Amino acid sequence: MDSETGSRKPEKVSSEINLRSEEVGEILGRPPGWIVRWGTGVAFAVILVIITGSGFFRYPDIVRAPVVITQENPPSVLTARVTGKPEAIFRTDGSVVRMGDTLAVIENPARYHDIFRLGGFLAAINQAIRPGGYIPGVSLPAELVLGEVQPSYNLFAEALNDYKVFIAQDFYESRIAALQRELEEYNRYRENLGRQKILAVRDLEIGTTQFRRDSLLFESGIIPASEYEQAQALLLSRQKTVENAELALYDAGITIARLERSIADTRLEKDERQQKLFTGLVNSFRQLESSLAYWENRYLIKAPTAGTLNYLSVWSSLQELREGDPVFSIVPDEMGELHARVIIPFRRAGKVKPGQRVNIRLDGYPYMEFGMVEGRIRSVSGGPVEQGFPAVIELSRGTVTSFGYQLEITRELPGTAEISTDELSLLERLVSPVRHLLRNHLITSGNN
């Protein structure tokens, strides 16, 4: 009895399982309509929520660019323009300097003391090397060792000597004086010839009157032919005397004109020669000034502005400097307004506009510890440089970071600017590539 009961139970369980399997199969094979309707509605609602949310969810693109926070008058960094050791350092670290002060000189073939003497000499004679200046009083300093400036100095010394010799010898003035004396003699000679001509003309007039009387007497037969011929010869002699006087006056006039022309030509020649020598002197002087300025630009380190001097990479006259090494910096007394300069890359420069928000991460101040400096784009330059478009960032809170730290700006601070451009929704970002592809497809189809 018990065994029969036990055998019936497995059969009953098996039949129940088969029955349920058939019901599940019917549900899976042909789900009820309400499940399909509810599932479709839920899926549509989810998709609609996502699309609607993507239309409301907006965020900006971030344009990253290198930035430097500085001030209107940033510290000036002075670099070595040639390789060599500092021959002399004239100012101590931390001293106050004025604009134009000589801070150091790099070793070179010239003696810098002689260069300084030459500079003072050129400044002193600058007024003399001009038209009307008293050049004969200029004396060159002797035994100067000028290195690269020496050839220009030698040319100037030669030009100065030629001009001073020209002025001292005064050859043209001596020649002009001799010609003027000769001209004065000929003027007196012409005056004498003029008086002689007047006398000869008067004598000719008297002789003509006498000859007329003799002619009447000869025609009347009172005097013989011999006396008449003598009177005629005397008249011709007097006429010849007048003509000779006129010819002498003419010759004297020609000689006087020649002397006057010679004087004028000599004066012109003198002026041309003097102008040529003076022009050569001025040109050699300017060339010497240029050579001296070139030497100073290469070997002297001067303060471009007033402020406090800081040593950067030089502490001893035995230290070797290479071209381009920073040597000193000068912190101006008035630093001016604080701002940031950024170079916007070409790739995304078109998205950057004035007024956009900027977060600045400074290299020297980790942003996770100190926060970021905030600002806005003040202006964007229309002219590009090699790396991109320069722009100026106005710092809204100065150097106070987003964490409340006040950063002290004593030098330029480099970092990275994160520029927040115009916001776009997620839906616009998804649709834009599709729209671009469709437009290109339509253009391609139209061309075909």
Short mmCIF file of C-alpha atoms in Angstrom, two decimals:
data_model
loop_
_atom_site.label_atom_id
_atom_site.label_comp_id
_atom_site.label_asym_id
_atom_site.label_seq_id
_atom_site.Cartn_x
_atom_site.Cartn_y
_atom_site.Cartn_z
CA MET A 1 0.00 0.00 0.00
CA ASP A 2 2.68 2.37 0.88
CA SER A 3 4.66 1.39 -2.16
CA GLU A 4 1.75 2.18 -4.43
CA THR A 5 1.29 5.53 -2.79
CA GLY A 6 5.00 6.33 -3.27
CA SER A 7 4.87 5.42 -6.94
CA ARG A 8 1.90 7.68 -7.61
CA LYS A 9 3.56 10.81 -6.16
CA PRO A 10 6.36 11.00 -8.77
CA GLU A 11 3.87 10.55 -11.52
CA LYS A 12 1.78 13.42 -10.15
CA VAL A 13 4.78 15.74 -9.86
CA SER A 14 5.86 14.94 -13.40
CA SER A 15 2.44 15.69 -14.76
CA GLU A 16 2.36 19.06 -12.94
CA ILE A 17 5.77 20.02 -14.37
CA ASN A 18 4.69 19.19 -17.87
CA LEU A 19 1.51 21.20 -17.41
CA ARG A 20 3.43 24.27 -16.20
CA SER A 21 5.99 23.98 -18.98
CA GLU A 22 3.21 24.13 -21.50
CA GLU A 23 1.80 27.27 -19.83
CA VAL A 24 5.22 28.99 -19.82
CA GLY A 25 5.71 28.06 -23.44
CA GLU A 26 2.38 29.57 -24.35
CA ILE A 27 3.33 32.81 -22.54
CA LEU A 28 6.76 33.02 -24.18
CA GLY A 29 5.56 32.04 -27.58
CA ARG A 30 2.55 34.31 -27.54
CA PRO A 31 2.88 36.98 -24.82
CA PRO A 32 -0.26 38.67 -23.70
CA GLY A 33 -1.13 41.97 -25.39
CA TRP A 34 -1.00 44.01 -22.22
CA ILE A 35 2.65 43.05 -21.63
CA VAL A 36 3.59 44.13 -25.14
CA ARG A 37 1.73 47.41 -24.78
CA TRP A 38 3.28 48.20 -21.39
CA GLY A 39 6.79 47.26 -22.54
CA THR A 40 6.58 49.39 -25.68
CA GLY A 41 5.25 52.33 -23.71
CA VAL A 42 8.00 52.10 -21.12
CA ALA A 43 10.72 51.89 -23.80
CA PHE A 44 9.26 54.87 -25.68
CA ALA A 45 9.03 56.86 -22.47
CA VAL A 46 12.66 56.09 -21.62
CA ILE A 47 13.81 57.12 -25.11
CA LEU A 48 11.70 60.28 -24.95
CA VAL A 49 13.17 61.17 -21.55
CA ILE A 50 16.70 60.64 -22.89
CA ILE A 51 16.07 62.78 -25.98
CA THR A 52 14.36 65.50 -23.95
CA GLY A 53 17.10 65.43 -21.34
CA SER A 54 19.81 65.64 -24.01
CA GLY A 55 18.13 68.79 -25.28
CA PHE A 56 18.25 70.41 -21.84
CA PHE A 57 21.66 69.11 -20.77
CA ARG A 58 24.14 71.76 -21.97
CA TYR A 59 27.85 72.09 -21.37
CA PRO A 60 30.69 74.09 -22.98
CA ASP A 61 33.71 72.95 -24.94
CA ILE A 62 37.00 73.52 -23.15
CA VAL A 63 39.84 75.11 -25.13
CA ARG A 64 43.20 74.63 -23.41
CA ALA A 65 46.07 76.97 -24.13
CA PRO A 66 49.38 78.00 -22.52
CA VAL A 67 49.09 81.12 -20.39
CA VAL A 68 51.37 83.44 -18.44
CA ILE A 69 50.16 85.61 -15.59
CA THR A 70 52.16 88.79 -15.49
CA GLN A 71 51.82 92.48 -14.83
CA GLU A 72 51.75 95.51 -17.07
CA ASN A 73 55.42 96.13 -16.25
CA PRO A 74 56.77 92.62 -15.69
CA PRO A 75 60.28 91.94 -14.41
CA SER A 76 62.89 92.34 -17.14
CA VAL A 77 65.16 89.36 -17.69
CA LEU A 78 68.60 90.29 -19.04
CA THR A 79 70.44 87.59 -20.98
CA ALA A 80 74.02 87.22 -22.17
CA ARG A 81 74.34 87.99 -25.88
CA VAL A 82 77.76 86.36 -26.23
CA THR A 83 79.55 83.45 -24.61
CA GLY A 84 82.23 84.37 -22.10
CA LYS A 85 83.04 85.25 -18.52
CA PRO A 86 81.83 88.47 -16.90
CA GLU A 87 84.89 90.72 -16.94
CA ALA A 88 83.33 93.05 -14.39
CA ILE A 89 80.08 93.25 -12.40
CA PHE A 90 79.21 96.78 -11.32
CA ARG A 91 76.09 96.25 -9.15
CA THR A 92 75.37 93.96 -6.23
CA ASP A 93 72.41 91.62 -5.88
CA GLY A 94 69.36 93.43 -4.52
CA SER A 95 70.65 96.91 -5.31
CA VAL A 96 68.45 99.61 -6.78
CA VAL A 97 69.40 100.55 -10.34
CA ARG A 98 68.35 103.27 -12.72
CA MET A 99 67.48 102.91 -16.36
CA GLY A 100 70.64 102.82 -18.46
CA ASP A 101 72.99 101.80 -15.62
CA THR A 102 75.77 99.46 -16.72
CA LEU A 103 75.46 96.24 -14.73
CA ALA A 104 78.21 94.04 -16.17
CA VAL A 105 80.59 93.62 -19.08
CA ILE A 106 81.44 90.31 -20.79
CA GLU A 107 85.09 89.62 -21.57
CA ASN A 108 86.23 90.71 -25.04
CA PRO A 109 89.40 91.96 -26.82
CA ALA A 110 88.73 95.60 -25.91
CA ARG A 111 89.55 97.30 -22.62
CA TYR A 112 86.20 98.40 -21.32
CA HIS A 113 87.82 101.42 -19.60
CA ASP A 114 88.95 102.61 -23.04
CA ILE A 115 85.48 101.97 -24.46
CA PHE A 116 83.99 104.12 -21.70
CA ARG A 117 86.55 106.87 -22.46
CA LEU A 118 85.64 106.71 -26.13
CA GLY A 119 81.95 106.95 -25.31
CA GLY A 120 82.53 110.08 -23.24
CA PHE A 121 84.71 111.55 -25.99
CA LEU A 122 82.05 111.00 -28.66
CA ALA A 123 79.39 112.56 -26.45
CA ALA A 124 81.65 115.59 -25.86
CA ILE A 125 82.44 116.25 -29.54
CA ASN A 126 78.96 115.52 -30.87
CA GLN A 127 78.21 119.25 -31.12
CA ALA A 128 81.53 119.95 -32.84
CA ILE A 129 80.92 117.37 -35.61
CA ARG A 130 78.31 119.60 -37.19
CA PRO A 131 78.38 122.44 -39.72
CA GLY A 132 79.91 125.43 -37.99
CA GLY A 133 81.43 123.35 -35.19
CA TYR A 134 84.96 124.11 -33.98
CA ILE A 135 86.66 120.93 -35.12
CA PRO A 136 90.30 122.13 -34.89
CA GLY A 137 89.93 122.09 -31.11
CA VAL A 138 89.05 118.37 -31.07
CA SER A 139 91.85 116.12 -29.78
CA LEU A 140 91.63 112.32 -29.87
CA PRO A 141 92.41 110.23 -26.79
CA ALA A 142 95.60 108.24 -27.33
CA GLU A 143 96.57 104.57 -26.90
CA LEU A 144 93.08 103.12 -26.83
CA VAL A 145 92.55 99.35 -27.06
CA LEU A 146 89.12 99.05 -28.64
CA GLY A 147 88.92 95.54 -30.06
CA GLU A 148 86.15 95.29 -32.65
CA VAL A 149 85.67 99.07 -32.56
CA GLN A 150 89.30 99.78 -33.52
CA PRO A 151 88.84 99.83 -37.36
CA SER A 152 86.01 102.36 -37.14
CA TYR A 153 88.04 104.45 -34.69
CA ASN A 154 91.05 104.46 -37.05
CA LEU A 155 88.87 105.62 -39.96
CA PHE A 156 87.47 108.44 -37.85
CA ALA A 157 90.94 109.47 -36.66
CA GLU A 158 92.17 109.62 -40.26
CA ALA A 159 89.15 111.64 -41.41
CA LEU A 160 89.52 114.03 -38.47
CA ASN A 161 93.22 114.54 -39.20
CA ASP A 162 92.56 115.22 -42.90
CA TYR A 163 89.95 117.82 -42.05
CA LYS A 164 92.13 119.53 -39.45
CA VAL A 165 95.09 119.66 -41.88
CA PHE A 166 92.82 121.14 -44.55
CA ILE A 167 91.66 123.86 -42.16
CA ALA A 168 95.16 124.55 -40.82
CA GLN A 169 97.02 124.76 -44.15
CA ASP A 170 94.37 126.99 -45.72
CA PHE A 171 95.78 126.42 -49.24
CA TYR A 172 92.68 127.63 -51.02
CA GLU A 173 92.44 130.82 -48.97
CA SER A 174 96.06 131.65 -49.81
CA ARG A 175 95.38 131.09 -53.48
CA ILE A 176 92.24 133.22 -53.34
CA ALA A 177 94.15 136.02 -51.60
CA ALA A 178 96.83 135.99 -54.34
CA LEU A 179 94.19 136.10 -57.06
CA GLN A 180 92.44 138.98 -55.33
CA ARG A 181 95.69 140.96 -55.13
CA GLU A 182 96.26 140.39 -58.84
CA LEU A 183 92.67 141.41 -59.52
CA GLU A 184 93.16 144.65 -57.60
CA GLU A 185 96.30 145.43 -59.64
CA TYR A 186 94.46 144.87 -62.89
CA ASN A 187 91.59 147.05 -61.74
CA ARG A 188 94.04 149.88 -61.10
CA TYR A 189 95.71 149.17 -64.45
CA ARG A 190 92.34 149.39 -66.20
CA GLU A 191 91.61 152.68 -64.51
CA ASN A 192 94.92 154.05 -65.83
CA LEU A 193 94.10 152.76 -69.30
CA GLY A 194 90.77 154.52 -69.07
CA ARG A 195 92.44 157.82 -68.27
CA GLN A 196 94.96 157.32 -71.09
CA LYS A 197 92.14 156.63 -73.51
CA ILE A 198 90.41 159.86 -72.49
CA LEU A 199 93.62 161.80 -73.19
CA ALA A 200 94.13 160.01 -76.50
CA VAL A 201 90.58 160.77 -77.60
CA ARG A 202 91.05 164.44 -76.66
CA ASP A 203 94.32 164.52 -78.57
CA LEU A 204 92.59 162.91 -81.55
CA GLU A 205 89.88 165.56 -81.48
CA ILE A 206 92.50 168.33 -81.51
CA GLY A 207 94.45 166.61 -84.26
CA THR A 208 91.29 166.21 -86.34
CA THR A 209 90.59 169.95 -86.07
CA GLN A 210 94.18 170.75 -87.03
CA PHE A 211 94.03 168.40 -90.00
CA ARG A 212 90.87 170.08 -91.27
CA ARG A 213 92.64 173.48 -91.24
CA ASP A 214 95.66 171.99 -93.01
CA SER A 215 93.36 170.46 -95.59
CA LEU A 216 91.83 173.89 -96.34
CA LEU A 217 95.28 175.45 -96.58
CA PHE A 218 96.47 172.67 -98.88
CA GLU A 219 93.44 173.09 -101.14
CA SER A 220 94.11 176.84 -101.25
CA GLY A 221 97.73 176.15 -102.19
CA ILE A 222 99.08 177.88 -99.14
CA ILE A 223 101.02 174.86 -97.84
CA PRO A 224 102.87 172.33 -99.89
CA ALA A 225 101.87 168.70 -100.26
CA SER A 226 104.63 167.54 -97.93
CA GLU A 227 103.23 169.46 -94.99
CA TYR A 228 99.74 168.16 -95.77
CA GLU A 229 101.04 164.58 -95.78
CA GLN A 230 102.74 165.15 -92.43
CA ALA A 231 99.46 166.43 -90.96
CA GLN A 232 97.66 163.40 -92.36
CA ALA A 233 100.24 161.00 -90.84
CA LEU A 234 99.96 162.75 -87.49
CA LEU A 235 96.17 162.28 -87.51
CA LEU A 236 96.52 158.57 -88.30
CA SER A 237 99.00 158.20 -85.45
CA ARG A 238 96.56 159.78 -83.02
CA GLN A 239 93.76 157.48 -84.24
CA LYS A 240 96.01 154.46 -83.72
CA THR A 241 96.78 155.62 -80.18
CA VAL A 242 93.05 155.69 -79.37
CA GLU A 243 92.53 152.25 -80.86
CA ASN A 244 95.48 150.85 -78.88
CA ALA A 245 94.03 152.31 -75.70
CA GLU A 246 90.66 150.68 -76.42
CA LEU A 247 92.36 147.35 -77.14
CA ALA A 248 94.34 147.56 -73.89
CA LEU A 249 91.14 148.26 -71.98
CA TYR A 250 89.47 145.27 -73.62
CA ASP A 251 92.41 143.00 -72.72
CA ALA A 252 92.37 144.28 -69.15
CA GLY A 253 88.65 143.55 -68.92
CA ILE A 254 89.22 139.97 -70.13
CA THR A 255 92.00 139.46 -67.60
CA ILE A 256 89.85 140.85 -64.79
CA ALA A 257 86.97 138.54 -65.76
CA ARG A 258 89.39 135.59 -65.84
CA LEU A 259 90.69 136.45 -62.38
CA GLU A 260 87.17 136.82 -60.99
CA ARG A 261 86.24 133.45 -62.48
CA SER A 262 89.38 131.89 -61.02
CA ILE A 263 88.50 133.27 -57.59
CA ALA A 264 84.96 131.91 -57.87
CA ASP A 265 86.21 128.52 -59.09
CA THR A 266 88.76 128.37 -56.28
CA ARG A 267 86.13 129.17 -53.70
CA LEU A 268 83.81 126.53 -55.17
CA GLU A 269 86.64 124.01 -55.24
CA LYS A 270 87.44 124.85 -51.63
CA ASP A 271 83.82 124.46 -50.57
CA GLU A 272 83.51 121.14 -52.42
CA ARG A 273 86.74 119.85 -50.93
CA GLN A 274 85.77 121.00 -47.44
CA GLN A 275 82.29 119.51 -47.81
CA LYS A 276 83.77 116.22 -49.01
CA LEU A 277 86.18 116.06 -46.09
CA PHE A 278 83.46 117.09 -43.64
CA THR A 279 81.03 114.51 -45.03
CA GLY A 280 83.70 111.84 -44.69
CA LEU A 281 84.34 113.00 -41.13
CA VAL A 282 80.64 112.89 -40.23
CA ASN A 283 80.16 109.48 -41.86
CA SER A 284 83.15 108.04 -40.05
CA PHE A 285 81.86 109.57 -36.80
CA ARG A 286 78.43 107.97 -37.27
CA GLN A 287 80.06 104.67 -38.19
CA LEU A 288 82.15 104.85 -35.04
CA GLU A 289 79.01 105.54 -33.01
CA SER A 290 77.31 102.53 -34.62
CA SER A 291 80.31 100.29 -33.93
CA LEU A 292 80.39 101.47 -30.33
CA ALA A 293 76.64 100.85 -29.94
CA TYR A 294 77.04 97.38 -31.47
CA TRP A 295 79.87 96.61 -29.05
CA GLU A 296 77.83 97.84 -26.09
CA ASN A 297 74.83 95.80 -27.22
CA ARG A 298 76.96 92.64 -27.37
CA TYR A 299 79.23 92.96 -24.36
CA LEU A 300 77.54 95.35 -21.95
CA ILE A 301 74.50 94.43 -19.88
CA LYS A 302 72.52 97.57 -19.08
CA ALA A 303 69.38 98.15 -17.06
CA PRO A 304 66.40 98.70 -19.41
CA THR A 305 64.32 100.13 -16.59
CA ALA A 306 64.61 101.32 -13.01
CA GLY A 307 64.02 98.83 -10.23
CA THR A 308 65.61 96.22 -8.00
CA LEU A 309 68.40 94.06 -9.42
CA ASN A 310 68.32 90.29 -8.89
CA TYR A 311 71.12 87.90 -9.83
CA LEU A 312 69.93 84.87 -11.80
CA SER A 313 72.86 82.84 -13.09
CA VAL A 314 75.97 84.88 -12.37
CA TRP A 315 77.71 85.21 -9.01
CA SER A 316 81.39 85.46 -9.88
CA SER A 317 83.62 86.94 -12.57
CA LEU A 318 85.12 83.45 -13.01
CA GLN A 319 81.79 81.95 -14.04
CA GLU A 320 81.33 81.04 -17.70
CA LEU A 321 78.20 82.39 -19.36
CA ARG A 322 76.74 81.04 -22.57
CA GLU A 323 74.85 83.06 -25.13
CA GLY A 324 71.21 83.30 -24.10
CA ASP A 325 71.79 82.51 -20.42
CA PRO A 326 69.66 84.67 -18.09
CA VAL A 327 72.04 86.82 -16.06
CA PHE A 328 69.97 89.38 -14.17
CA SER A 329 66.37 90.37 -13.66
CA ILE A 330 65.06 93.79 -12.71
CA VAL A 331 61.81 94.11 -10.80
CA PRO A 332 60.29 97.53 -11.65
CA ASP A 333 59.24 99.86 -8.89
CA GLU A 334 55.73 100.05 -10.36
CA MET A 335 54.50 96.66 -11.59
CA GLY A 336 51.26 98.01 -13.05
CA GLU A 337 48.00 96.20 -13.74
CA LEU A 338 47.81 92.41 -13.38
CA HIS A 339 46.65 90.36 -16.38
CA ALA A 340 47.26 87.09 -18.18
CA ARG A 341 48.47 86.54 -21.72
CA VAL A 342 47.41 83.43 -23.59
CA ILE A 343 48.13 82.01 -27.05
CA ILE A 344 44.96 80.35 -28.40
CA PRO A 345 45.79 77.41 -30.72
CA PHE A 346 44.68 77.74 -34.34
CA ARG A 347 42.64 74.53 -34.19
CA ARG A 348 39.84 75.90 -32.01
CA ALA A 349 40.53 79.62 -32.00
CA GLY A 350 37.24 80.41 -33.73
CA LYS A 351 35.27 79.31 -30.67
CA VAL A 352 36.98 81.78 -28.34
CA LYS A 353 35.30 85.17 -27.85
CA PRO A 354 35.67 88.10 -25.42
CA GLY A 355 33.74 87.64 -22.20
CA GLN A 356 34.13 83.86 -21.97
CA ARG A 357 35.05 82.36 -18.61
CA VAL A 358 38.59 81.07 -18.04
CA ASN A 359 40.07 78.86 -15.32
CA ILE A 360 43.85 79.01 -14.99
CA ARG A 361 45.92 76.18 -13.57
CA LEU A 362 49.34 77.49 -12.57
CA ASP A 363 52.36 75.24 -12.95
CA GLY A 364 53.91 76.44 -9.71
CA TYR A 365 50.71 76.02 -7.66
CA PRO A 366 49.03 72.58 -7.98
CA TYR A 367 45.36 73.28 -8.59
CA MET A 368 44.16 70.41 -6.37
CA GLU A 369 45.90 72.09 -3.43
CA PHE A 370 45.65 75.81 -4.23
CA GLY A 371 42.72 75.91 -6.63
CA MET A 372 42.54 77.83 -9.91
CA VAL A 373 42.69 81.51 -10.81
CA GLU A 374 39.52 82.72 -12.49
CA GLY A 375 39.11 85.28 -15.24
CA ARG A 376 37.44 86.23 -18.49
CA ILE A 377 38.69 86.86 -22.01
CA ARG A 378 39.19 90.61 -22.41
CA SER A 379 40.36 90.73 -26.02
CA VAL A 380 41.54 88.45 -28.82
CA SER A 381 44.10 89.71 -31.32
CA GLY A 382 43.15 89.55 -34.98
CA GLY A 383 46.77 89.07 -36.00
CA PRO A 384 48.18 85.57 -35.47
CA VAL A 385 51.64 84.63 -34.28
CA GLU A 386 53.47 81.39 -34.95
CA GLN A 387 51.61 79.34 -32.31
CA GLY A 388 48.14 80.90 -32.56
CA PHE A 389 46.17 84.03 -31.70
CA PRO A 390 47.29 86.14 -28.70
CA ALA A 391 44.60 87.05 -26.21
CA VAL A 392 44.43 88.93 -22.90
CA ILE A 393 42.61 87.53 -19.87
CA GLU A 394 41.18 89.86 -17.26
CA LEU A 395 41.54 88.32 -13.80
CA SER A 396 38.20 88.77 -12.06
CA ARG A 397 39.54 88.34 -8.53
CA GLY A 398 43.16 89.16 -9.11
CA THR A 399 45.37 86.33 -7.92
CA VAL A 400 42.88 84.98 -5.37
CA THR A 401 42.29 81.33 -6.27
CA SER A 402 39.04 79.40 -6.15
CA PHE A 403 40.21 77.97 -2.78
CA GLY A 404 40.75 81.46 -1.36
CA TYR A 405 44.55 81.59 -1.57
CA GLN A 406 46.15 84.96 -2.36
CA LEU A 407 49.11 84.31 -4.68
CA GLU A 408 52.05 86.73 -4.58
CA ILE A 409 53.20 87.71 -8.08
CA THR A 410 56.88 88.64 -8.10
CA ARG A 411 57.63 87.05 -11.46
CA GLU A 412 55.80 85.68 -14.46
CA LEU A 413 53.70 82.60 -13.62
CA PRO A 414 53.15 80.10 -16.45
CA GLY A 415 50.24 77.72 -16.54
CA THR A 416 47.36 76.31 -18.58
CA ALA A 417 44.18 78.24 -19.38
CA GLU A 418 40.90 76.35 -19.71
CA ILE A 419 38.57 78.55 -21.75
CA SER A 420 34.87 77.70 -21.51
CA THR A 421 33.35 78.40 -24.93
CA ASP A 422 29.64 78.71 -25.81
CA GLU A 423 27.49 75.93 -24.37
CA LEU A 424 25.86 73.32 -26.64
CA SER A 425 23.25 70.72 -25.67
CA LEU A 426 23.98 67.01 -25.90
CA LEU A 427 21.28 66.73 -28.56
CA GLU A 428 22.99 69.39 -30.70
CA ARG A 429 26.29 67.56 -30.39
CA LEU A 430 24.63 64.30 -31.51
CA VAL A 431 22.73 65.87 -34.39
CA SER A 432 25.62 67.98 -35.75
CA PRO A 433 27.66 65.02 -37.16
CA VAL A 434 24.52 63.54 -38.74
CA ARG A 435 23.60 66.90 -40.27
CA HIS A 436 27.16 67.28 -41.58
CA LEU A 437 27.07 63.81 -43.19
CA LEU A 438 23.68 64.45 -44.78
CA ARG A 439 24.79 67.82 -46.16
CA ASN A 440 27.93 66.31 -47.65
CA HIS A 441 25.87 63.45 -49.12
CA LEU A 442 23.42 65.88 -50.73
CA ILE A 443 26.27 68.00 -52.14
CA THR A 444 27.97 64.90 -53.53
CA SER A 445 24.71 63.64 -55.05
CA GLY A 446 24.04 67.04 -56.61
CA ASN A 447 27.51 67.14 -58.19
CA ASN A 448 27.02 63.64 -59.66
#
